Amino acid sequence: MPLLDRIDPPPPRRIYRWDLDKTYLRTEFDTLRQLVRTALQKAHEKVSVPGAPALIRELGAHGDSRLCIISGSPRQMRSVLEEKLKLDGIAFDELVLKDNVSNLLRGRFRALRGQVGYKLPALLESRGRVPTDAEEVLFGDDAEADAFIYSLYADMVAGRVDERILLRVLDAAEVYADERARILAAWKTLPTADPVRRIFIHLDRLTPPAYFTRYGPRVVPIFNYFQASLVLMADGMLTAPQVLRVAGEMVQAGVHNLFTLSNSLQDLMRRGLPLEQVAESLVEAMQGPHQLANALRPVPDIVAAFSRRLASLGTNPPPPRATAVDYVALIDDARPRTHKSRRPPG
Amino acid sequence: MARPIVVAFDVMGSDHGPAEVVRGAAQLSLEAPHIHALLVGDRAVIDEALAETRHSGERIAVHHAPDAVGMDEKPADALKRKPGASVLVAAGLVASGEADAVVSAGSTGAGVLACARTFELIPGVRRAALASVYPTRRLHGQKEDPFSLILDVGATVEATAEDLVAFAVMGSAYARIISKNTNPSVALLSNGTEAQKGPPRVVEAHQRLASLPKVRFVGNVEGVDIPKGTADVVVCDGFVGNVCLKMLEGVQETVVELATYAYKEKLRWRAGMAMLSSGIQRLKDVTDWEQYGGAPILGFDRIFIKAHGRSRAGAIANAGKVAAKSVAHDLGRAIRENLT
């Protein structure tokens, strides 16, 4: 970055918002034992989801974006999380953590598990600090209510949500009065814009992808970050070499190979995402003079695997149609996963 | 990361429709990370079922096949008319090396024909054999399977002595690999236990097997010995095997029907049945064929597992595991080595 830009950085063109647990980090806290173990983990013991650090680094490589992290982890974990991100080579602009001690001391037990009352005001307030024309890409997971909250946030900023609907949602999510006031206050100060381009939901719990069709094509459920990279490349936010670097990190992590990557590409195409051009560009990049796919050798096998997966599909379905999200119908998704009214998907 | 074993599933053959096979493959993708599923069939139907099912998208791929062989069709005619039939395409993917094994719950005849047209017979094998497992009183192998293996049950209607010997070798190799039975006992099905009993081909096969060092041949067994589990592997020709198997299935169904009748007919009988219910359930659990997934078509250089037409998702997933295990232990090589 030039010296002038470091002193007075240009306003961000893109905002990448990430959740941490189960989105960036491989975290297990379904039982009390897992919760305690997670809380006591040191930075170097925490494991990131393969490809997530590489994807964040590549998205930030243009120098015109901002990385904002909003996590449900308690504030007491800040130093450990900051150290983990530093170990992964991630520089963030915002790291918002949950004040669970305060919630506990004040007897606000609903706020301990609730996501809407915590994340929605944090997102809206953060939006108020960025230029109106800055685009956004959001990353969450299927463990709690990320698809619901991110979609609601996107539609609120775009002026597509009626206040009465919002209030019904906040009631259903049992949001406390002060959180409700923060949400309404932050929302009303925002200029209307339609900044959210994509919402990626990492399928940590392997929720069936069809579950998310109710949120429209903006929400893309993903099994891994190679899939997110492919979609972002199609959206013009990443280049082929950058996608290959993400894939390289995933292969080096030891949990992915040619088969899982080519299956991942085919999975997206079967869901109607138009990625033929992306696949061709990737193949070209691999065969180029710089041999960018060093980590993915041998190149002919990769090309053959990807080509086979594409050729075996026949005719691709049309891309999914954009439809308005019916938040009242989806109101159960706003409640904590442990709530009795929440239907288990799949 | 080691190369996964890729199992091609003929999605279009099940009595319960394509979605059941898709659900089985989806279950497999969650339970066995080293096995990948290649779903072969109508792509739109597969996609719809898969999107609604919990699965790992990284371990599943789809290969579109436009046609399917119906249960009411003559296999030879159907495969001739439908080169894009899912079972034929799946076998082709195995032959080309894109997949390692096939699992099909479709027409048995079409499966055998697809193998014959696409795979090579193992040197020393003249005819293929369809194997099946049947619940027995005695437990078999390290895994203590309450099943014995019967072959052939329909692939080769008239088998020669040479064929019966090959079937014995193939059955022995399969039991060794799948049931972890290091030295399985093999018997010929006949109308008496004496060596000279039975038609000439059985008598000749008996003589040959008795002098074959690589198979633990225990002589002839009679029909009554099948449910007793006297031998780990029972060898016969396809005609006899199929009649036996269907009769045993019929007996089992009749017993269940009689139990249902008894339960409904008299209060005292119902009370008796209720008292026996946990024992009956235990018996049902250990003899649940769905746990064993499917049976192989043996004799070819590639693996083809024929799942029962009525297989539910769990049985399909187990058939995938059996296929992967056969590939991992190189069943073809084990048979080849024992034949030479």
XYZ file of C-alpha atoms in Angstrom:
686
model
C 0.000 0.000 0.000
C 1.427 3.452 -0.894
C 2.539 5.657 2.037
C -0.203 8.201 1.346
C -2.885 5.521 1.525
C -1.532 4.224 4.813
C -1.772 7.677 6.370
C -5.175 8.423 4.945
C -6.637 5.139 3.630
C -9.262 5.367 0.909
C -12.823 4.514 1.911
C -13.525 0.780 1.583
C -15.315 -0.458 -1.524
C -16.223 -3.770 0.038
C -16.998 -5.013 3.519
C -16.481 -8.666 4.379
C -18.320 -9.669 7.506
C -17.406 -12.936 9.186
C -18.688 -14.961 12.071
C -15.964 -16.901 13.905
C -17.186 -20.124 15.536
C -18.117 -22.779 12.971
C -17.590 -20.245 10.169
C -13.907 -19.380 10.495
C -12.979 -21.690 13.355
C -13.745 -25.370 13.708
C -15.461 -25.139 17.055
C -17.498 -27.702 18.959
C -19.626 -26.475 21.849
C -22.703 -28.645 21.742
C -21.936 -30.129 25.154
C -20.740 -28.482 28.375
C -17.417 -30.326 28.104
C -16.848 -29.020 24.575
C -17.825 -25.522 25.700
C -15.284 -25.592 28.518
C -12.591 -27.033 26.254
C -13.235 -24.293 23.672
C -13.059 -21.598 26.333
C -9.721 -22.912 27.637
C -8.073 -23.417 24.252
C -4.958 -21.420 23.497
C -4.606 -19.576 20.204
C -2.350 -22.175 18.616
C -4.782 -24.948 19.588
C -7.654 -23.372 17.714
C -8.164 -24.755 14.222
C -9.507 -22.700 11.369
C -11.804 -24.145 8.714
C -9.569 -25.156 5.759
C -9.394 -22.372 3.206
C -10.985 -19.697 5.392
C -7.712 -17.871 6.236
C -6.573 -18.014 2.603
C -9.919 -16.702 1.397
C -9.834 -13.772 3.833
C -6.282 -12.936 2.817
C -7.149 -13.048 -0.878
C -10.269 -10.928 -0.409
C -8.195 -8.327 1.409
C -5.392 -8.364 -1.124
C -6.837 -5.510 -3.194
C -6.491 -3.165 -0.206
C -9.908 -1.633 -0.764
C -11.943 -3.714 1.670
C -12.681 -3.950 5.361
C -12.872 -7.114 7.457
C -15.491 -6.942 10.195
C -15.903 -9.894 12.542
C -18.972 -10.304 14.698
C -18.800 -13.361 16.898
C -20.899 -14.809 19.690
C -17.712 -15.693 21.595
C -17.387 -13.935 24.972
C -15.278 -10.788 25.284
C -12.933 -12.608 27.647
C -11.638 -14.547 24.637
C -10.572 -11.432 22.737
C -6.840 -11.801 23.267
C -6.855 -15.497 22.300
C -8.922 -14.827 19.187
C -6.786 -11.851 18.188
C -3.684 -13.999 18.565
C -5.230 -16.807 16.506
C -6.107 -14.389 13.699
C -2.588 -12.981 13.841
C -1.127 -16.504 13.630
C -3.227 -17.047 10.497
C -1.983 -13.782 9.004
C -5.384 -12.095 9.232
C -5.608 -8.343 9.837
C -9.112 -7.284 10.842
C -10.773 -3.902 11.116
C -13.495 -4.733 13.609
C -13.845 -7.561 16.116
C -17.129 -7.482 18.003
C -17.575 -10.048 20.777
C -20.501 -10.777 23.064
C -20.626 -9.391 26.601
C -21.801 -12.617 28.185
C -20.535 -11.771 31.689
C -22.675 -8.660 31.736
C -25.662 -10.635 30.433
C -25.138 -13.210 33.152
C -24.739 -10.683 35.963
C -27.846 -8.798 34.835
C -29.854 -12.022 34.637
C -30.376 -11.625 30.879
C -30.357 -15.344 30.214
C -32.184 -15.071 26.877
C -29.335 -12.934 25.602
C -26.819 -15.691 26.344
C -28.260 -17.904 23.603
C -30.101 -15.329 21.517
C -28.453 -14.181 18.290
C -30.867 -11.648 16.793
C -30.661 -9.178 19.679
C -26.882 -9.330 19.596
C -25.890 -9.549 15.933
C -28.528 -7.395 14.286
C -27.699 -4.136 16.156
C -23.971 -4.848 15.790
C -24.369 -5.244 12.005
C -26.526 -2.134 11.627
C -24.219 0.009 13.756
C -21.192 -1.198 11.815
C -22.982 -0.406 8.560
C -23.381 3.150 9.786
C -19.592 3.514 9.811
C -18.992 2.635 6.149
C -19.686 4.499 2.902
C -23.182 4.062 1.503
C -21.904 2.578 -1.742
C -19.679 -0.057 -0.079
C -20.737 -3.567 -1.105
C -20.935 -6.369 1.440
C -20.330 -10.114 1.495
C -21.322 -11.961 4.651
C -20.055 -15.286 5.993
C -21.920 -17.306 8.599
C -22.896 -20.885 9.356
C -25.891 -23.137 9.799
C -25.487 -23.660 13.529
C -27.700 -20.811 14.679
C -29.572 -18.041 12.850
C -26.991 -16.516 10.511
C -28.976 -16.989 7.288
C -31.989 -15.335 8.894
C -30.125 -12.465 10.575
C -27.900 -11.675 7.585
C -30.859 -11.737 5.179
C -32.944 -9.562 7.472
C -30.042 -7.134 7.827
C -29.583 -6.990 4.044
C -33.270 -6.356 3.434
C -33.519 -3.783 6.244
C -30.635 -1.762 4.805
C -32.223 -2.054 1.360
C -35.548 -0.794 2.695
C -37.392 -4.009 1.883
C -38.578 -4.749 5.417
C -41.645 -3.193 6.959
C -41.251 -1.990 10.570
C -44.264 -4.058 11.686
C -42.636 -7.193 10.311
C -39.389 -6.320 12.073
C -41.172 -5.858 15.393
C -42.868 -9.257 15.025
C -39.497 -10.830 14.364
C -37.953 -9.127 17.394
C -40.863 -10.342 19.538
C -40.474 -13.897 18.306
C -36.729 -13.772 18.930
C -37.425 -12.491 22.480
C -35.115 -9.519 22.028
C -34.684 -7.302 25.109
C -36.062 -3.760 25.034
C -32.658 -2.044 24.998
C -31.477 -4.209 22.110
C -34.700 -3.463 20.259
C -34.115 0.260 20.765
C -30.546 -0.079 19.434
C -31.776 -1.925 16.355
C -34.424 0.645 15.533
C -32.118 3.581 16.221
C -29.289 2.257 14.077
C -31.652 1.261 11.261
C -33.322 4.639 11.088
C -30.054 6.502 10.685
C -28.917 4.383 7.752
C -29.314 5.681 4.220
C -31.191 3.234 2.002
C -28.870 1.153 -0.142
C -28.705 -2.421 -1.414
C -25.138 -3.369 -0.521
C -25.276 -7.097 0.327
C -24.111 -9.132 -2.672
C -23.786 -12.584 -1.138
C -24.417 -14.396 2.106
C -22.376 -17.583 2.461
C -23.543 -20.144 4.974
C -20.895 -22.676 5.927
C -22.691 -26.009 6.345
C -20.995 -27.025 9.561
C -24.019 -29.099 10.566
C -24.531 -30.303 7.000
C -28.030 -28.849 6.867
C -29.585 -29.849 3.516
C -28.883 -27.018 1.042
C -32.550 -26.842 -0.018
C -33.359 -25.540 3.460
C -31.853 -22.203 2.480
C -33.725 -21.727 -0.808
C -36.373 -19.836 1.185
C -33.793 -17.069 1.623
C -33.352 -16.672 -2.132
C -30.259 -16.990 -4.326
C -28.337 -14.332 -2.385
C -27.784 -16.955 0.319
C -25.369 -19.640 -0.863
C -24.910 -22.642 1.424
C -21.365 -23.966 1.077
C -19.633 -27.144 2.172
C -16.204 -25.475 2.004
C -14.432 -22.245 1.105
C -13.402 -23.432 -2.333
C -17.100 -23.165 -3.164
C -17.255 -19.623 -1.768
C -14.170 -18.727 -3.821
C -15.757 -20.031 -7.009
C -18.894 -17.954 -6.485
C -16.853 -14.858 -5.600
C -14.789 -15.368 -8.742
C -18.009 -15.503 -10.777
C -19.071 -12.305 -8.985
C -15.800 -10.616 -10.009
C -14.358 -10.359 -6.501
C -11.563 -12.913 -6.918
C -9.317 -13.943 -9.791
C -8.475 -17.470 -10.913
C -4.989 -17.423 -9.305
C -6.538 -16.307 -6.026
C -9.061 -19.168 -6.109
C -6.236 -21.596 -6.780
C -4.367 -20.276 -3.758
C -7.432 -20.930 -1.592
C -7.684 -24.452 -3.052
C -3.966 -24.951 -2.447
C -4.310 -24.121 1.246
C -7.234 -26.539 1.537
C -5.261 -29.369 -0.058
C -2.246 -28.633 2.113
C -4.483 -28.806 5.189
C -4.860 -32.492 4.326
C -8.640 -32.728 4.271
C -9.236 -31.978 0.600
C -8.084 -33.424 -2.671
C -8.951 -33.411 -6.338
C -12.092 -35.406 -5.744
C -13.532 -33.221 -3.003
C -12.740 -30.047 -4.943
C -14.175 -31.242 -8.249
C -17.263 -32.592 -6.458
C -17.630 -29.188 -4.764
C -17.614 -27.419 -8.118
C -20.171 -29.822 -9.524
C -22.361 -29.425 -6.439
C -22.668 -25.674 -7.041
C -23.379 -26.133 -10.733
C -26.105 -28.639 -9.969
C -27.685 -25.993 -7.769
C -27.884 -23.699 -10.792
C -24.922 -21.409 -10.176
C -23.490 -20.417 -13.568
C -19.841 -21.412 -13.108
C -18.879 -22.803 -16.544
C -16.800 -19.727 -17.344
C -15.161 -19.863 -13.929
C -14.179 -23.495 -14.477
C -12.666 -22.664 -17.853
C -10.683 -19.761 -16.392
C -9.368 -21.979 -13.604
C -8.201 -24.577 -16.094
C -6.460 -21.837 -18.121
C -4.793 -20.453 -14.995
C -3.491 -23.890 -14.078
C -2.034 -24.430 -17.519
C -0.484 -20.969 -17.700
C 3.263 -20.239 -17.753
C 3.482 -19.605 -14.019
C 2.025 -22.969 -13.013
C 0.012 -21.455 -10.208
C -1.354 -24.755 -9.114
C 1.871 -26.055 -7.629
C 0.116 -27.268 -4.523
C -2.457 -29.089 -6.605
C -0.196 -31.084 -8.916
C -0.402 -32.950 -11.222
C -2.162 -30.395 -13.428
C -3.417 -32.814 -16.148
C -5.199 -34.901 -13.504
C -6.841 -31.811 -12.058
C -8.004 -30.642 -15.465
C -9.319 -34.126 -16.266
C -11.154 -34.408 -12.937
C -12.837 -31.031 -13.299
C -13.715 -31.675 -16.949
C -15.244 -35.060 -16.108
C -17.423 -33.594 -13.401
C -18.654 -30.883 -15.777
C -19.226 -33.216 -18.719
C -21.173 -35.736 -16.664
C -23.942 -33.315 -15.820
C -25.931 -32.955 -19.024
C -28.004 -29.771 -19.147
C -27.651 -27.366 -16.248
C -30.744 -26.038 -14.508
C -31.591 -22.335 -14.759
C -30.213 -20.118 -11.974
C -32.529 -19.873 -8.974
C -34.998 -16.973 -9.142
C -34.775 -14.081 -6.716
C -37.832 -13.869 -4.477
C -38.791 -11.729 -1.505
C -38.000 -13.369 1.835
C -41.055 -13.991 4.009
C -39.593 -13.331 7.453
C -42.857 -14.010 9.259
C -42.999 -17.505 7.752
C -39.391 -18.066 8.773
C -39.796 -16.605 12.227
C -38.770 -19.832 14.001
C -35.325 -19.499 12.431
C -34.808 -16.329 14.479
C -35.074 -18.212 17.749
C -32.128 -19.949 19.404
C -31.559 -23.462 18.071
C -32.464 -24.937 21.450
C -35.891 -23.245 21.410
C -38.736 -25.765 21.362
C -40.463 -24.124 18.409
C -37.442 -24.372 16.169
C -37.867 -27.184 13.721
C -34.749 -29.227 13.056
C -33.990 -28.930 9.339
C -33.538 -32.021 7.183
C -5.117 -37.457 1.806
C -5.476 -40.949 0.259
C -7.507 -41.445 -2.881
C -11.082 -42.234 -1.879
C -12.931 -45.334 -3.067
C -15.611 -44.207 -5.508
C -18.800 -46.263 -5.563
C -21.180 -45.721 -8.491
C -24.813 -46.049 -7.400
C -27.409 -47.025 -9.985
C -30.006 -44.614 -8.651
C -32.915 -45.633 -10.872
C -33.409 -49.270 -9.851
C -34.930 -49.317 -6.357
C -38.507 -50.436 -5.614
C -38.762 -47.374 -3.362
C -37.752 -44.960 -6.127
C -34.561 -43.001 -6.840
C -34.818 -40.822 -3.721
C -34.226 -43.825 -1.458
C -30.939 -44.662 -3.183
C -29.924 -40.989 -3.029
C -30.660 -40.968 0.706
C -28.571 -44.117 1.110
C -25.617 -42.549 -0.690
C -26.090 -39.373 1.372
C -25.985 -41.448 4.567
C -22.822 -43.121 3.330
C -21.218 -39.723 2.687
C -21.740 -38.858 6.361
C -20.648 -42.207 7.789
C -17.628 -43.129 5.675
C -15.314 -40.261 4.687
C -13.060 -42.565 2.648
C -15.915 -43.559 0.328
C -17.229 -41.200 -2.347
C -20.557 -41.755 -4.078
C -21.094 -41.251 -7.792
C -24.851 -41.121 -8.346
C -25.828 -42.359 -11.789
C -29.301 -41.621 -13.093
C -31.695 -38.808 -13.952
C -29.805 -35.752 -12.843
C -32.885 -33.617 -12.079
C -34.414 -36.321 -9.891
C -31.116 -36.886 -8.075
C -30.550 -33.169 -7.486
C -34.010 -32.684 -6.057
C -33.634 -35.574 -3.615
C -30.080 -34.670 -2.661
C -30.864 -31.012 -1.946
C -33.458 -32.135 0.626
C -31.141 -34.646 2.318
C -28.372 -34.117 4.832
C -25.168 -35.095 3.067
C -21.574 -34.127 2.428
C -21.460 -32.411 -0.950
C -17.709 -32.934 -1.124
C -18.119 -36.709 -1.237
C -20.920 -36.964 -3.758
C -20.981 -36.386 -7.507
C -23.649 -36.967 -10.110
C -23.400 -38.558 -13.530
C -26.460 -38.079 -15.695
C -27.922 -41.193 -17.317
C -31.069 -40.606 -19.365
C -32.585 -44.112 -19.227
C -33.419 -46.826 -16.745
C -34.273 -50.526 -16.955
C -37.689 -51.264 -15.466
C -38.377 -54.406 -13.437
C -40.981 -55.460 -15.996
C -38.591 -55.202 -18.947
C -36.562 -58.042 -20.419
C -32.993 -57.130 -19.429
C -31.339 -58.048 -22.728
C -33.888 -56.128 -24.822
C -33.875 -53.152 -22.471
C -30.088 -52.805 -22.454
C -30.025 -53.101 -26.251
C -32.630 -50.356 -26.626
C -31.235 -48.149 -23.851
C -27.481 -47.640 -24.053
C -27.924 -44.779 -21.580
C -29.508 -47.016 -18.940
C -28.223 -46.096 -15.507
C -26.960 -49.592 -14.660
C -25.016 -49.800 -17.911
C -23.598 -46.285 -17.504
C -22.585 -47.067 -13.897
C -20.788 -50.225 -14.992
C -19.115 -48.255 -17.794
C -17.826 -45.703 -15.270
C -16.241 -48.545 -13.292
C -14.728 -50.060 -16.422
C -13.226 -46.690 -17.384
C -11.733 -46.252 -13.917
C -13.853 -43.288 -12.881
C -15.490 -45.398 -10.176
C -14.296 -48.502 -8.352
C -17.511 -50.463 -7.830
C -21.221 -50.470 -8.656
C -24.168 -50.772 -6.295
C -27.576 -51.416 -7.844
C -30.963 -52.233 -6.355
C -32.410 -52.696 -9.829
C -33.118 -55.697 -12.014
C -30.717 -58.565 -11.231
C -30.735 -59.712 -14.834
C -29.831 -56.262 -16.073
C -27.036 -56.100 -13.495
C -25.544 -59.409 -14.573
C -25.829 -58.450 -18.250
C -24.299 -55.010 -17.622
C -21.348 -56.735 -15.932
C -21.005 -59.238 -18.777
C -20.993 -56.460 -21.381
C -18.673 -54.131 -19.545
C -16.309 -56.107 -17.320
C -13.926 -59.006 -17.991
C -14.322 -62.432 -16.416
C -11.477 -63.351 -14.076
C -9.133 -65.898 -15.725
C -10.310 -69.357 -14.663
C -13.938 -68.265 -14.284
C -16.255 -69.279 -17.124
C -19.516 -68.032 -15.644
C -20.482 -65.436 -13.083
C -22.311 -66.224 -9.859
C -24.754 -64.180 -7.880
C -24.224 -64.645 -4.177
C -26.706 -64.071 -1.403
C -26.615 -64.171 2.363
C -29.109 -66.102 4.436
C -29.701 -65.944 8.217
C -28.432 -69.006 10.042
C -28.436 -70.428 13.560
C -24.642 -70.588 13.742
C -22.463 -67.482 13.726
C -19.745 -67.099 11.116
C -16.315 -65.470 11.030
C -14.584 -62.958 13.286
C -17.543 -60.607 12.953
C -19.851 -63.409 14.122
C -22.230 -62.826 11.251
C -25.453 -64.805 11.683
C -25.431 -65.369 7.932
C -23.994 -67.829 5.484
C -23.263 -67.176 1.842
C -25.097 -69.075 -0.886
C -24.025 -68.984 -4.504
C -25.117 -69.090 -7.249
C -28.691 -67.880 -6.766
C -29.560 -67.048 -10.317
C -26.786 -65.795 -12.575
C -25.874 -69.188 -14.116
C -28.865 -71.504 -14.369
C -26.902 -74.572 -15.476
C -23.444 -74.810 -13.978
C -20.817 -77.402 -14.838
C -18.519 -79.049 -12.314
C -15.832 -76.567 -13.307
C -18.236 -73.675 -12.660
C -19.173 -75.055 -9.237
C -15.494 -75.259 -8.289
C -14.989 -71.639 -9.383
C -18.051 -70.603 -7.370
C -16.573 -72.303 -4.313
C -13.307 -70.424 -4.718
C -15.098 -67.094 -5.241
C -17.450 -67.622 -2.285
C -14.539 -68.581 -0.068
C -12.599 -65.427 -1.018
C -15.636 -63.227 -0.441
C -16.387 -64.727 2.990
C -12.740 -64.309 3.954
C -12.778 -60.610 3.052
C -16.254 -59.463 4.014
C -16.992 -61.659 7.068
C -13.335 -61.624 8.190
C -13.495 -65.396 8.203
C -9.867 -66.452 7.797
C -10.651 -70.010 6.720
C -14.311 -70.313 5.722
C -15.873 -73.740 5.354
C -17.308 -74.433 1.906
C -19.931 -77.060 1.080
C -21.771 -78.306 -2.007
C -25.540 -78.400 -1.855
C -26.808 -81.856 -2.726
C -29.475 -84.416 -1.863
C -27.212 -86.245 0.588
C -23.979 -85.747 2.465
C -22.198 -88.665 0.811
C -19.645 -87.816 -1.882
C -21.389 -89.825 -4.558
C -24.811 -88.231 -3.964
C -26.267 -85.826 -6.500
C -26.128 -85.325 -10.268
C -22.848 -86.079 -12.090
C -21.693 -82.446 -12.131
C -22.043 -82.223 -8.336
C -20.222 -85.538 -7.827
C -17.404 -84.334 -10.087
C -17.227 -80.964 -8.367
C -17.035 -82.761 -5.017
C -14.006 -84.757 -6.215
C -12.250 -81.659 -7.500
C -12.954 -79.558 -4.424
C -11.762 -82.327 -2.119
C -8.325 -82.059 -3.708
C -8.228 -78.260 -3.859
C -5.837 -77.030 -1.149
C -6.889 -73.371 -1.079
C -10.506 -74.049 -0.138
C -11.632 -75.656 3.154
C -14.132 -77.996 1.560
C -16.319 -79.766 4.136
C -18.265 -81.976 1.731
C -21.913 -81.989 0.777
C -24.732 -80.437 2.755
C -28.487 -80.831 2.373
C -31.153 -78.146 2.195
C -31.831 -78.526 5.893
C -28.261 -77.414 6.619
C -28.683 -73.975 5.013
C -30.622 -72.344 7.889
C -28.549 -74.281 10.418
C -25.421 -72.644 9.050
C -23.460 -75.881 8.814
C -21.096 -74.295 6.277
C -19.972 -70.701 5.825
C -20.369 -70.938 2.055
C -22.916 -73.104 0.258
C -22.355 -73.741 -3.462
C -24.977 -74.751 -6.016
C -26.068 -73.846 -9.538
C -28.258 -70.826 -10.205
C -31.461 -72.802 -10.721
C -31.252 -74.722 -7.439
C -29.941 -71.700 -5.545
C -32.751 -69.468 -6.708
C -35.432 -72.049 -5.822
C -33.857 -72.542 -2.362
C -33.583 -68.840 -1.687
C -37.157 -68.095 -2.716
C -38.434 -71.001 -0.617
C -36.506 -69.813 2.434
C -37.860 -66.288 1.951
C -41.362 -67.717 1.627
C -41.007 -69.698 4.858
C -39.797 -66.605 6.672
C -42.697 -64.492 5.397
C -45.187 -67.214 6.326
C -43.822 -67.384 9.878
C -44.241 -63.628 10.214
C -47.790 -63.842 8.848
C -48.643 -66.638 11.291
C -47.258 -64.597 14.174
C -49.367 -61.618 13.098
C -52.414 -63.889 12.867
C -51.715 -65.297 16.332
C -51.345 -61.805 17.728
C -54.740 -60.761 16.399
C -56.677 -63.968 17.053
C -56.674 -64.585 20.818
C -55.877 -62.486 23.842
C -53.856 -65.324 25.414
C -51.766 -65.714 22.269
C -51.291 -61.969 22.141
C -50.031 -61.983 25.735
C -47.647 -64.782 24.852
C -46.374 -62.887 21.831
C -45.937 -59.766 23.947
C -43.828 -61.720 26.434
C -41.667 -62.997 23.600
C -41.459 -59.619 21.849
C -37.974 -58.639 23.049
C -36.615 -62.016 21.994
C -38.327 -61.754 18.622
C -36.946 -58.245 18.159
C -33.438 -59.476 19.007
C -33.787 -62.272 16.497
C -35.024 -59.734 13.951
C -32.074 -57.448 14.668
C -29.399 -60.098 14.219
C -30.965 -61.463 11.064
C -31.737 -58.071 9.557
C -30.560 -58.422 5.957
C -30.527 -54.647 5.585
C -27.389 -54.539 7.735
C -25.599 -56.631 5.155
C -26.481 -54.322 2.327
C -26.269 -56.485 -0.709
C -24.728 -59.460 -2.376
C -22.022 -59.515 -4.998
C -22.051 -60.670 -8.576
C -18.837 -62.678 -8.484
C -16.528 -63.713 -11.280
C -15.804 -60.377 -12.941
C -12.674 -58.277 -12.607
C -14.720 -55.423 -11.110
C -17.042 -55.227 -8.126
C -20.814 -55.190 -8.569
C -23.008 -55.333 -5.465
C -26.649 -56.160 -6.000
C -28.750 -54.619 -3.262
C -32.224 -55.943 -2.542
C -34.912 -54.145 -4.574
C -36.710 -53.261 -1.340
C -33.576 -51.775 0.235
C -34.077 -48.676 2.339
C -31.426 -45.972 2.715
C -29.581 -47.807 5.496
C -29.258 -50.968 3.403
C -28.060 -48.962 0.395
C -25.400 -47.275 2.552
C -24.308 -50.684 3.839
C -24.152 -52.017 0.282
C -21.812 -49.117 -0.493
C -19.622 -50.112 2.443
C -19.539 -53.754 1.298
C -18.553 -52.564 -2.196
C -15.796 -50.356 -0.794
C -14.516 -53.172 1.410
C -14.385 -55.514 -1.582
C -12.379 -52.893 -3.494
C -10.061 -52.114 -0.576
C -9.230 -55.820 -0.097
C -8.928 -56.405 -3.833
C -11.508 -59.171 -4.016
C -10.748 -59.780 -7.712
C -7.109 -60.534 -6.971
C -7.999 -62.805 -4.046
C -10.253 -64.862 -6.339
C -7.644 -64.910 -9.116
C -4.921 -66.132 -6.753
C -7.072 -68.945 -5.398
C -8.039 -70.114 -8.847
C -4.475 -70.546 -10.072
